[in-house]
Short mmCIF file of N, CA and C in Angstrom, two decimals:
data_model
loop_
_atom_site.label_atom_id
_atom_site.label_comp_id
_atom_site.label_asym_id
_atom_site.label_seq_id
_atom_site.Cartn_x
_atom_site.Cartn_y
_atom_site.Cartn_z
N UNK S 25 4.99 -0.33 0.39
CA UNK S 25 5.44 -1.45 1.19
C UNK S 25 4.63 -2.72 0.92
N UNK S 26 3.33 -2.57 0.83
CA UNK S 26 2.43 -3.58 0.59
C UNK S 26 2.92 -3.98 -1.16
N UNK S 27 3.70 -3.46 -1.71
CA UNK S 27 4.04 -4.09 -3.27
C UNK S 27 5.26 -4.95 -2.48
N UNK S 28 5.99 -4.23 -1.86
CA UNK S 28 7.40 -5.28 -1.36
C UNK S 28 7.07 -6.98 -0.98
N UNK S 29 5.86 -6.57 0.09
CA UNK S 29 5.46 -7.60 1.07
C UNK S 29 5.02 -8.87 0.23
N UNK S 30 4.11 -8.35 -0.59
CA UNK S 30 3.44 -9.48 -1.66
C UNK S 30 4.89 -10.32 -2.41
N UNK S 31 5.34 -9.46 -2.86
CA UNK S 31 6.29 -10.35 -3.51
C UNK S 31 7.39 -11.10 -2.65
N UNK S 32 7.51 -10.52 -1.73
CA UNK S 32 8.49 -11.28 -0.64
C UNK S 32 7.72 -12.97 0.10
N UNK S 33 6.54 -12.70 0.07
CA UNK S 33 5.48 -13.48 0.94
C UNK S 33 5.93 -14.78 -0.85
N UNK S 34 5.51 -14.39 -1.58
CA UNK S 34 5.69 -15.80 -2.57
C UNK S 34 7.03 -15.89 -2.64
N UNK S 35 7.28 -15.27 -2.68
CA UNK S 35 9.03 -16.29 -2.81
C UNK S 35 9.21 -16.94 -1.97
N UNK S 36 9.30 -16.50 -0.53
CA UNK S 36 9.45 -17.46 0.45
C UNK S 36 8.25 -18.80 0.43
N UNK S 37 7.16 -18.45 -0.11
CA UNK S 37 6.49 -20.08 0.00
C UNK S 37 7.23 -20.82 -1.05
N UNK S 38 7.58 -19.95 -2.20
CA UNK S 38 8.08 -20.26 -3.34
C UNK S 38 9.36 -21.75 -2.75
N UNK S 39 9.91 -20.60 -1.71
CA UNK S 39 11.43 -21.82 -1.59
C UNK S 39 11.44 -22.88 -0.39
N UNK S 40 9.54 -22.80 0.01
CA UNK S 40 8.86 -23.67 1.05
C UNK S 40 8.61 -25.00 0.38
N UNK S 41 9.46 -25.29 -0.65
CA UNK S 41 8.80 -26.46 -1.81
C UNK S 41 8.87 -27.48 -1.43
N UNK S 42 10.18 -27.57 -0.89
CA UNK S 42 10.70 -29.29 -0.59
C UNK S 42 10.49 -29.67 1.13
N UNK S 43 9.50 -28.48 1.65
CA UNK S 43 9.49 -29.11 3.41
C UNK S 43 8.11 -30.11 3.31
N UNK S 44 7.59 -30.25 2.77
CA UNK S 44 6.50 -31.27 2.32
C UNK S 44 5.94 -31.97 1.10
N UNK S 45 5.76 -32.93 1.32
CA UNK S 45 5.56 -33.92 0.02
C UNK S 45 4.18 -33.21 -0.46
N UNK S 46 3.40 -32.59 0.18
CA UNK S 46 1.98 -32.17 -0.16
C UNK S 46 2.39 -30.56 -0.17
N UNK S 47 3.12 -29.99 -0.05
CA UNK S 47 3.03 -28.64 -0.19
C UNK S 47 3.32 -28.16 -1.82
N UNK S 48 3.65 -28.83 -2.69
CA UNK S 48 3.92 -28.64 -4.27
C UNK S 48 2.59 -28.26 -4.58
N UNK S 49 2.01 -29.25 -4.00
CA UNK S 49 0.54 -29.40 -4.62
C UNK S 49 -0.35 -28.05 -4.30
N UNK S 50 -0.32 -28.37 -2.96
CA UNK S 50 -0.91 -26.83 -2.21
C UNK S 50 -0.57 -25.55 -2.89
N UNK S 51 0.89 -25.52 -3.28
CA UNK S 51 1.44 -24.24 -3.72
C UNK S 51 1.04 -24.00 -5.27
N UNK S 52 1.05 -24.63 -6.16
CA UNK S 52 0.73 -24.82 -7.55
C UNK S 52 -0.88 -24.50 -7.31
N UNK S 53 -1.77 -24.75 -6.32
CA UNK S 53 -3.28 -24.66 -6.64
C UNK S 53 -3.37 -22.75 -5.82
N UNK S 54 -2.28 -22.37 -5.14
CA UNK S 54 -2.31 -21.03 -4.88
C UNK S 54 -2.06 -20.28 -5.74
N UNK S 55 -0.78 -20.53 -6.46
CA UNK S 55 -0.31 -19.62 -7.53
C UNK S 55 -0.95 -19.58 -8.76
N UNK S 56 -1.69 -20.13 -9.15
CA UNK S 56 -3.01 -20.32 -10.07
C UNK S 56 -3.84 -19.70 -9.53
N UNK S 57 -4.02 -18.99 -8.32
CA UNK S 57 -5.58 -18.64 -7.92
C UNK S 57 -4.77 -17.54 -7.54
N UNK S 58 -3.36 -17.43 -7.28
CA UNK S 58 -3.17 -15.90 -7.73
C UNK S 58 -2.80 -14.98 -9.02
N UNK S 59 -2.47 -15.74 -10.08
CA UNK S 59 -2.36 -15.71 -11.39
C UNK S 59 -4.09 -15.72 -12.00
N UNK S 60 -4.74 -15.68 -11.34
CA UNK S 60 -6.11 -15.66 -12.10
C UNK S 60 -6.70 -14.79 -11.07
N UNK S 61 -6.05 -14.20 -10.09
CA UNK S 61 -7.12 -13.44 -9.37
C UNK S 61 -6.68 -12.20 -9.67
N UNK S 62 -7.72 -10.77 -10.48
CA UNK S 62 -7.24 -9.92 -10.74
C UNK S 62 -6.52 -9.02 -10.04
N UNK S 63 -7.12 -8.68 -8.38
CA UNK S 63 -6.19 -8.05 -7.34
C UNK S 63 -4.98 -8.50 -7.46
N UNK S 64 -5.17 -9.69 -7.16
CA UNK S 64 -3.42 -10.40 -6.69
C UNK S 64 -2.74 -10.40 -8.01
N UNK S 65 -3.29 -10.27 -8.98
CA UNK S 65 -2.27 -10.62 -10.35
C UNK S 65 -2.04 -8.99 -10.45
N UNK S 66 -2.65 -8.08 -9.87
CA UNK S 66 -2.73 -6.53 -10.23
C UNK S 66 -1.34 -6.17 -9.35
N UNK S 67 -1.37 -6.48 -7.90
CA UNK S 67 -0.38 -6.03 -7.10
C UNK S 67 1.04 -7.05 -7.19
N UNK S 68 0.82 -7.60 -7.78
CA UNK S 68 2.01 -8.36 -8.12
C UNK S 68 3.19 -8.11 -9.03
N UNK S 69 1.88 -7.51 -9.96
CA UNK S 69 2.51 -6.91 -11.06
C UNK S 69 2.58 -5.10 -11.67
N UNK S 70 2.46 -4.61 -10.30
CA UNK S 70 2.30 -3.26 -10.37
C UNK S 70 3.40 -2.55 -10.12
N UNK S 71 4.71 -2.88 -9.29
CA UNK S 71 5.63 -2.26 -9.62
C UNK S 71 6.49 -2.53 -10.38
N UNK S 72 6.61 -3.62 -11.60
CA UNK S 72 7.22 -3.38 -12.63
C UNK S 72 6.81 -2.70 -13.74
N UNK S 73 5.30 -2.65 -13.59
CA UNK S 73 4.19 -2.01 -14.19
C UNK S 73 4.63 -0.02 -14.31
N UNK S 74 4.58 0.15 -12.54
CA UNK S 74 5.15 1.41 -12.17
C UNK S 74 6.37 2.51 -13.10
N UNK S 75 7.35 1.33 -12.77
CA UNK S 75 8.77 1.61 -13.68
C UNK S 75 8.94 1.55 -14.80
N UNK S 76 7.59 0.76 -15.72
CA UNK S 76 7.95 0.97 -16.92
C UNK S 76 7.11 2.28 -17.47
N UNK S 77 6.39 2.69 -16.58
CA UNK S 77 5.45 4.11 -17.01
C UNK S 77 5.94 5.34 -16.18
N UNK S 78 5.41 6.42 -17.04
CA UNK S 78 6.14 7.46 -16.27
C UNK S 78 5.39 7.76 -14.99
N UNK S 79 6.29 8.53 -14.12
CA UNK S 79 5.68 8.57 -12.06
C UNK S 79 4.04 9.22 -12.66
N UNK S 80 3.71 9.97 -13.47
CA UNK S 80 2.29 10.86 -13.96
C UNK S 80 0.73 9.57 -13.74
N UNK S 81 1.40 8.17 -13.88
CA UNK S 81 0.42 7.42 -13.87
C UNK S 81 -0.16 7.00 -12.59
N UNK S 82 0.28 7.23 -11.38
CA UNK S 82 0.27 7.16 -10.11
C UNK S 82 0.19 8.86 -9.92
N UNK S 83 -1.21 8.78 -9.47
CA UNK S 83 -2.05 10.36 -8.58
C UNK S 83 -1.93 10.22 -7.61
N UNK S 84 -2.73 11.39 -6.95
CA UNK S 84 -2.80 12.06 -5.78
C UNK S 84 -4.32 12.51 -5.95
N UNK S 85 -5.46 12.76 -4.97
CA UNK S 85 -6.24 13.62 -4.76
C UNK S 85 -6.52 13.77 -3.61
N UNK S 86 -7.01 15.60 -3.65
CA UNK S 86 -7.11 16.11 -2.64
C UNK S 86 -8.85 16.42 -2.34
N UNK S 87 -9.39 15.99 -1.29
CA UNK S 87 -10.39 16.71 -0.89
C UNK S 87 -10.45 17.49 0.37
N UNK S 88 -10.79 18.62 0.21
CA UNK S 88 -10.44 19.88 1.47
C UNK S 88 -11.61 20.12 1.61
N UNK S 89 -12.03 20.09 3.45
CA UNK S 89 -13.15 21.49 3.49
C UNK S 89 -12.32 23.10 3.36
N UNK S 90 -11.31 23.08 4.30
CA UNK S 90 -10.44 24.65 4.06
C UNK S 90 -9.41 23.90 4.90
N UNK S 91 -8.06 23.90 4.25
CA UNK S 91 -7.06 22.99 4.20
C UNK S 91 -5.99 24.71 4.67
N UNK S 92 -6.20 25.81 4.57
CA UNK S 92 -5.40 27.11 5.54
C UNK S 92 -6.10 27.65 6.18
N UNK S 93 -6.92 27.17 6.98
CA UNK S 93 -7.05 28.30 7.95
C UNK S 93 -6.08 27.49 9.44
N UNK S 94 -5.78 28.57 10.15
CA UNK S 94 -4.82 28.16 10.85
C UNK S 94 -5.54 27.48 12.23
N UNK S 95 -6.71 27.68 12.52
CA UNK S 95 -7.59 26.91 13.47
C UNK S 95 -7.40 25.05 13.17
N UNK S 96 -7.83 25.49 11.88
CA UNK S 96 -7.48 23.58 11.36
C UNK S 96 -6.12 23.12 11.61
N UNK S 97 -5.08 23.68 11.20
CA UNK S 97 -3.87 23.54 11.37
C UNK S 97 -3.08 22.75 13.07
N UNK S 98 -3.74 23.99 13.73
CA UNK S 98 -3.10 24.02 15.90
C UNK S 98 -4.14 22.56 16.29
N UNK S 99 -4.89 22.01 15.38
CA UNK S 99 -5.59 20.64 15.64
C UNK S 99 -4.61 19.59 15.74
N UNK S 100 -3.32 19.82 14.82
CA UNK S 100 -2.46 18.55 14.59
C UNK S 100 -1.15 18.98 15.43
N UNK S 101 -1.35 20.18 16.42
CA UNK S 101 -0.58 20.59 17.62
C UNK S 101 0.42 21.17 17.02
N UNK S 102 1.27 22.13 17.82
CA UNK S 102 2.18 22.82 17.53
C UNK S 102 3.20 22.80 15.69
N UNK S 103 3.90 23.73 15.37
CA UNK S 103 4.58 23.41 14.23
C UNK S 103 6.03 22.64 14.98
N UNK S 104 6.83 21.94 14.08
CA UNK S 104 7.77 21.18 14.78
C UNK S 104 8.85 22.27 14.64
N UNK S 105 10.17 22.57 15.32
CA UNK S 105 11.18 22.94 15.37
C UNK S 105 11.79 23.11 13.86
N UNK S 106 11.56 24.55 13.39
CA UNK S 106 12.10 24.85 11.97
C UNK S 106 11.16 24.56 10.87
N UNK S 107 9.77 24.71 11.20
CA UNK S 107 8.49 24.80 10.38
C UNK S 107 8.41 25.79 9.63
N UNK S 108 8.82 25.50 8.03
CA UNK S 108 9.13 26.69 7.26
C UNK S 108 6.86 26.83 6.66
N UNK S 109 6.71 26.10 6.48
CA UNK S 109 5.27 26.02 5.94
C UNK S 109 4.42 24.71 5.79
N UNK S 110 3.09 24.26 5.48
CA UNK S 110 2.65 23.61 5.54
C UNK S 110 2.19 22.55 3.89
N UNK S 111 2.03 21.65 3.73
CA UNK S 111 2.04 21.17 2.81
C UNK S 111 0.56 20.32 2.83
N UNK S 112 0.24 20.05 1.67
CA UNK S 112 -0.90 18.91 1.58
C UNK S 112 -1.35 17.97 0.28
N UNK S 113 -0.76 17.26 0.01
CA UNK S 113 -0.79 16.22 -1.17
C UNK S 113 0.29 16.41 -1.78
N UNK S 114 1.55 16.22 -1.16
CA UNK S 114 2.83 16.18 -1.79
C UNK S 114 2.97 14.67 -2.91
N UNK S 115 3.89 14.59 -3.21
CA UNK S 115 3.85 13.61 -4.95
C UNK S 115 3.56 12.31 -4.02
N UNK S 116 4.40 12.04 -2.83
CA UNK S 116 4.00 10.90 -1.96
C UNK S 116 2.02 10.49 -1.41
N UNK S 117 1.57 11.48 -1.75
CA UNK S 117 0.38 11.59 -1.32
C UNK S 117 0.36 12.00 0.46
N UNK S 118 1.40 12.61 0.99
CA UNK S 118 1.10 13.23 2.16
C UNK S 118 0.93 14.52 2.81
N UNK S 119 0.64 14.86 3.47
CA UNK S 119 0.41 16.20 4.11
C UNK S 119 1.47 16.42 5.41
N UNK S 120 2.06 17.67 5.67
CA UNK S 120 2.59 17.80 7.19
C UNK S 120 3.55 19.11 6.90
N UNK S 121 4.41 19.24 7.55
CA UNK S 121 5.19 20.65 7.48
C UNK S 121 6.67 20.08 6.36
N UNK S 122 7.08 21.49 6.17
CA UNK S 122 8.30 21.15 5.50
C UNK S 122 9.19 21.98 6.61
N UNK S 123 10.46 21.50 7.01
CA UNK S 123 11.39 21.61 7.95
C UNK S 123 12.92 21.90 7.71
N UNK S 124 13.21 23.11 8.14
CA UNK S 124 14.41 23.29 7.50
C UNK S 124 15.35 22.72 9.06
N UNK S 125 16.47 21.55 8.82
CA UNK S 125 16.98 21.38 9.99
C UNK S 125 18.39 22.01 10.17
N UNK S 126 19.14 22.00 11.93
CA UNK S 126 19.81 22.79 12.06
C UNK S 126 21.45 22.75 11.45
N UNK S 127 21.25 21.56 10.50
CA UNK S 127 22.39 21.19 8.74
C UNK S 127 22.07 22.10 7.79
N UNK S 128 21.01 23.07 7.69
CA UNK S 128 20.42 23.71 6.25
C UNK S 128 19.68 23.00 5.49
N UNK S 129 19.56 21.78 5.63
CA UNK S 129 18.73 20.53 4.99
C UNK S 129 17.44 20.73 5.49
N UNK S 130 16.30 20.86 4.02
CA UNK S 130 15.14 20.48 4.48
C UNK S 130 14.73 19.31 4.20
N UNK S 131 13.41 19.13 5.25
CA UNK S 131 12.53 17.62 5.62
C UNK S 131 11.53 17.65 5.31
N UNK S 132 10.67 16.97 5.48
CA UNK S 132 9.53 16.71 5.95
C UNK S 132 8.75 15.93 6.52
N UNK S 133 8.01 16.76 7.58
CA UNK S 133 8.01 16.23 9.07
C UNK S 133 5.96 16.05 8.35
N UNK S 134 5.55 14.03 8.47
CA UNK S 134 4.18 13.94 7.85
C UNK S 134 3.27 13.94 9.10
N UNK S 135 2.26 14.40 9.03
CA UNK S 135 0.95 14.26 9.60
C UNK S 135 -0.21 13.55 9.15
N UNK S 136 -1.17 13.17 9.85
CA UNK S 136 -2.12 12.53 8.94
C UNK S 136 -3.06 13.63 9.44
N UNK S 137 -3.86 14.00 8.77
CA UNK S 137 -5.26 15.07 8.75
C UNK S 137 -6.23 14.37 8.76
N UNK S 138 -7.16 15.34 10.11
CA UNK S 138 -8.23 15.01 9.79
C UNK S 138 -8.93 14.82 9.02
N UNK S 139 -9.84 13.63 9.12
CA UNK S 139 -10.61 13.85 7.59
C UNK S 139 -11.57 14.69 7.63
N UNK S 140 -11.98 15.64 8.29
CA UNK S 140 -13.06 16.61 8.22
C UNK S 140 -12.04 17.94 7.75
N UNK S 141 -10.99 17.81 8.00
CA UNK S 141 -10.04 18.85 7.36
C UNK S 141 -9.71 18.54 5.61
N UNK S 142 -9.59 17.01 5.46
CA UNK S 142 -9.02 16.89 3.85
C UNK S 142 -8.81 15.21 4.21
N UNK S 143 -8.79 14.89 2.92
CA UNK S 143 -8.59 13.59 3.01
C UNK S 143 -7.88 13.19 1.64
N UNK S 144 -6.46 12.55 1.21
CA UNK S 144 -5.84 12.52 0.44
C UNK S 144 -6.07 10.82 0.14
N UNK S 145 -5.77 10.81 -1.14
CA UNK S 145 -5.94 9.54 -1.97
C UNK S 145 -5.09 9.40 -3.11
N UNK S 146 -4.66 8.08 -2.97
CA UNK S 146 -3.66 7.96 -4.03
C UNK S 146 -4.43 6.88 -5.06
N UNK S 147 -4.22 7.34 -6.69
CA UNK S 147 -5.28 7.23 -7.40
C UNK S 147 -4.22 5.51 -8.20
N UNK S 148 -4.76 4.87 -8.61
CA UNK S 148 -3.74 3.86 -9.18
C UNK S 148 -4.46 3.67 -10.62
N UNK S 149 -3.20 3.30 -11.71
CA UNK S 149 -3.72 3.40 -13.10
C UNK S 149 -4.68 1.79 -13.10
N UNK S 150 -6.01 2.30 -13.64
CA UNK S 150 -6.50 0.79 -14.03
C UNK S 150 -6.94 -0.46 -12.81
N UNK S 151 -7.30 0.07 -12.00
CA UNK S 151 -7.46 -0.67 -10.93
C UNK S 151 -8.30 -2.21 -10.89
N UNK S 152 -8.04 -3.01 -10.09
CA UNK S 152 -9.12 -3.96 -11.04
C UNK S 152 -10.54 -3.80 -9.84
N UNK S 153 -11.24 -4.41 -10.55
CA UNK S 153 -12.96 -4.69 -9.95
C UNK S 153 -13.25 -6.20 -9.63
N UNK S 154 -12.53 -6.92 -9.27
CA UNK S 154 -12.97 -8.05 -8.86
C UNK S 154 -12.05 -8.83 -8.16
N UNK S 155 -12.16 -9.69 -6.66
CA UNK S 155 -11.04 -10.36 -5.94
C UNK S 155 -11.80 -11.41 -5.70
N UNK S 156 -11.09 -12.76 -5.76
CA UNK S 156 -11.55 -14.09 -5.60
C UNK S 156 -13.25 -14.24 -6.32
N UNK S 157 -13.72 -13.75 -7.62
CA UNK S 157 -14.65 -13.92 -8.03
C UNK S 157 -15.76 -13.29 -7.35
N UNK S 158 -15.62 -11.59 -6.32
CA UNK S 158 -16.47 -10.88 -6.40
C UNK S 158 -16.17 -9.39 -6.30
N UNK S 159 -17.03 -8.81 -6.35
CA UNK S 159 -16.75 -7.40 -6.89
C UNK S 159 -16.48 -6.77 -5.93
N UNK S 160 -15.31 -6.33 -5.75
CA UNK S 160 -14.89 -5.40 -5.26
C UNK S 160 -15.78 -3.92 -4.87
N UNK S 161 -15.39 -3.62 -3.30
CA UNK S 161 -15.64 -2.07 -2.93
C UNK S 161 -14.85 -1.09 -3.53
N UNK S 162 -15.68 -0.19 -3.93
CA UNK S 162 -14.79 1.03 -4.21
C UNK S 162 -14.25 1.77 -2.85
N UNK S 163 -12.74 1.37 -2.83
CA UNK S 163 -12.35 1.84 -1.83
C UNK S 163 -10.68 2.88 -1.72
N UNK S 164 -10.84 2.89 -3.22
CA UNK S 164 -9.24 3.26 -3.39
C UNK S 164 -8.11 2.67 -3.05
N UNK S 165 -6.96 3.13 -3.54
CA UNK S 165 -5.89 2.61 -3.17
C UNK S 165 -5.29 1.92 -2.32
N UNK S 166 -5.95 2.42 -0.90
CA UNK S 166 -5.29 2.00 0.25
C UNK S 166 -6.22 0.87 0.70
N UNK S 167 -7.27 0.90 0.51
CA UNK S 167 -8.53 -0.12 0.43
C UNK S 167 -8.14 -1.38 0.10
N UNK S 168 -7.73 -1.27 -1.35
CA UNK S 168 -6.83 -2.41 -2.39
C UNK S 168 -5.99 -2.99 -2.04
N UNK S 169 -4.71 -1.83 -1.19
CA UNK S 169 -4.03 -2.42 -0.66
C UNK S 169 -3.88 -3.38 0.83
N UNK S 170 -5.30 -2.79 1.38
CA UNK S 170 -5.41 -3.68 2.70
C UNK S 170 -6.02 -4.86 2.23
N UNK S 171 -7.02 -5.06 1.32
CA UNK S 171 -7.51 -6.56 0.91
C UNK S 171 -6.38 -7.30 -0.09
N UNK S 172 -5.55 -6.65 -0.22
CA UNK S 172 -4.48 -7.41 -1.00
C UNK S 172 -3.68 -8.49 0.44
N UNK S 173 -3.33 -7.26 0.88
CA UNK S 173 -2.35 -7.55 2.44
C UNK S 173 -3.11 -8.92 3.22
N UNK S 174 -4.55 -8.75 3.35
CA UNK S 174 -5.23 -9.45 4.39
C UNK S 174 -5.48 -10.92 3.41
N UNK S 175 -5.04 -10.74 1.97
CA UNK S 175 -5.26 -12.20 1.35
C UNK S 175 -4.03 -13.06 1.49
N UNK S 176 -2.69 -12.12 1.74
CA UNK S 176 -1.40 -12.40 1.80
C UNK S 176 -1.53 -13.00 3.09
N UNK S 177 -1.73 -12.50 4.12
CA UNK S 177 -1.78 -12.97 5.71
C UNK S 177 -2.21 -13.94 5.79
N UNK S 178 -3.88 -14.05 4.74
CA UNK S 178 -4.38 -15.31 4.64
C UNK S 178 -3.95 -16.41 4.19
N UNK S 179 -3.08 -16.46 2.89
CA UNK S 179 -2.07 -17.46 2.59
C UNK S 179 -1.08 -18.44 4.10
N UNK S 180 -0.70 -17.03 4.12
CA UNK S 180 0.25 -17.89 4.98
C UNK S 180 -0.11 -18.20 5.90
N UNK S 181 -1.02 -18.06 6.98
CA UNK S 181 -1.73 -18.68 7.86
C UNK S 181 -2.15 -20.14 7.61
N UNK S 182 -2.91 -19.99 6.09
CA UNK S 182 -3.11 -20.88 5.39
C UNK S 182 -2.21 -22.48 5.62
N UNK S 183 -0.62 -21.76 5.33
CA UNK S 183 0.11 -22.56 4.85
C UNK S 183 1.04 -23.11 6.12
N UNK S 184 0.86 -21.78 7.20
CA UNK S 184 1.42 -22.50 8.73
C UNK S 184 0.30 -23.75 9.14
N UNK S 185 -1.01 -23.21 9.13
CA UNK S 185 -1.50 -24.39 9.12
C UNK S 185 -2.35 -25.72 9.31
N UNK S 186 -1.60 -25.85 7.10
CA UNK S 186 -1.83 -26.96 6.75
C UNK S 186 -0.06 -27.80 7.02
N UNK S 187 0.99 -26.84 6.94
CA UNK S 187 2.46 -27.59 6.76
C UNK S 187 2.93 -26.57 8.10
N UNK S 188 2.62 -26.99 9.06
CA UNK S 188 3.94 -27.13 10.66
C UNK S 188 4.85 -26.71 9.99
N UNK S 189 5.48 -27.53 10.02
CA UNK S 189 7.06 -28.09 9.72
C UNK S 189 7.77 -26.67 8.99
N UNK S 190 6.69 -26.20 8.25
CA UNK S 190 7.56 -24.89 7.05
C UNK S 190 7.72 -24.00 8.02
#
């Protein structure tokens, strides 16, 4: 979702062009500082990136203390209605039951796990090491994706405001 958001967030400043005589300017000195910033030039360009490589380049990892014993399990409360078994680092990178419903169709119904039970991570090809000219935490995927998100928020805050009017 955070690949959707980014690209949705510039287009719309993108077609914010003509509500101010000073917003060209503003916008041309952003898109340069996101075209040169490796995060933002990384998530920008990662799901066309995605589609042109096969799904194998986008992981999963799992870290478990003991991911079956069934004590760990009755932590995340009952199984749901038609709990055929339990799962943990499916291709999505999630954990929770798989569910056969009362169509013959199975689901799956996600949980998030404790992290003293397991903690799943989704691994990204080539990640970059540096945002706005400093080095990045190693924080994985979802890490990346929240300082991506919180630079996006920052834009546009940015841009409510310096330009009202947009």
């Amino acid at each position: 979702s955070e690949l959707v958001f980014g690209k949705a967030v510039v287009d719309v400043l993108l077609r914010l062009r003509s509500v101010d005589a000073d917003f060209d300017t503003w916008l041309e000195v952003k898109v340069r500082e996101m075209q040169e910033d490796p995060l933002v030039s990384y998530f920008y360009g990662l799901p066309a990136s995605l589609f042109k490589r096969r799904p194998a380049q986008v992981a999963t990892m799992a870290r478990s203390a003991s991911p079956s014993r069934r004590r760990d399990l009755r932590r995340s409360g009952p199984p749901p209605p038609g709990a055929l078994g339990f799962f943990v680092g499916d291709r999505d990178g999630g954990s929770g039951w798989e569910i056969r419903l009362p169509d013959g169709r199975l689901e799956k119904y996600y949980l998030t796990l404790p992290t003293d039970i397991g903690r799943l991570s989704v691994l990204l090809p080539r990640p970059p090491a540096v945002h706005l000219g400093k080095a990045l935490p190693s924080v994985g995927a979802e890490g990346l994706a929240g300082i991506y998100v919180q630079y996006l928020e920052n834009l546009v805050f940015e841009a409510r405001a310096r330009f009202p009017g947009a």
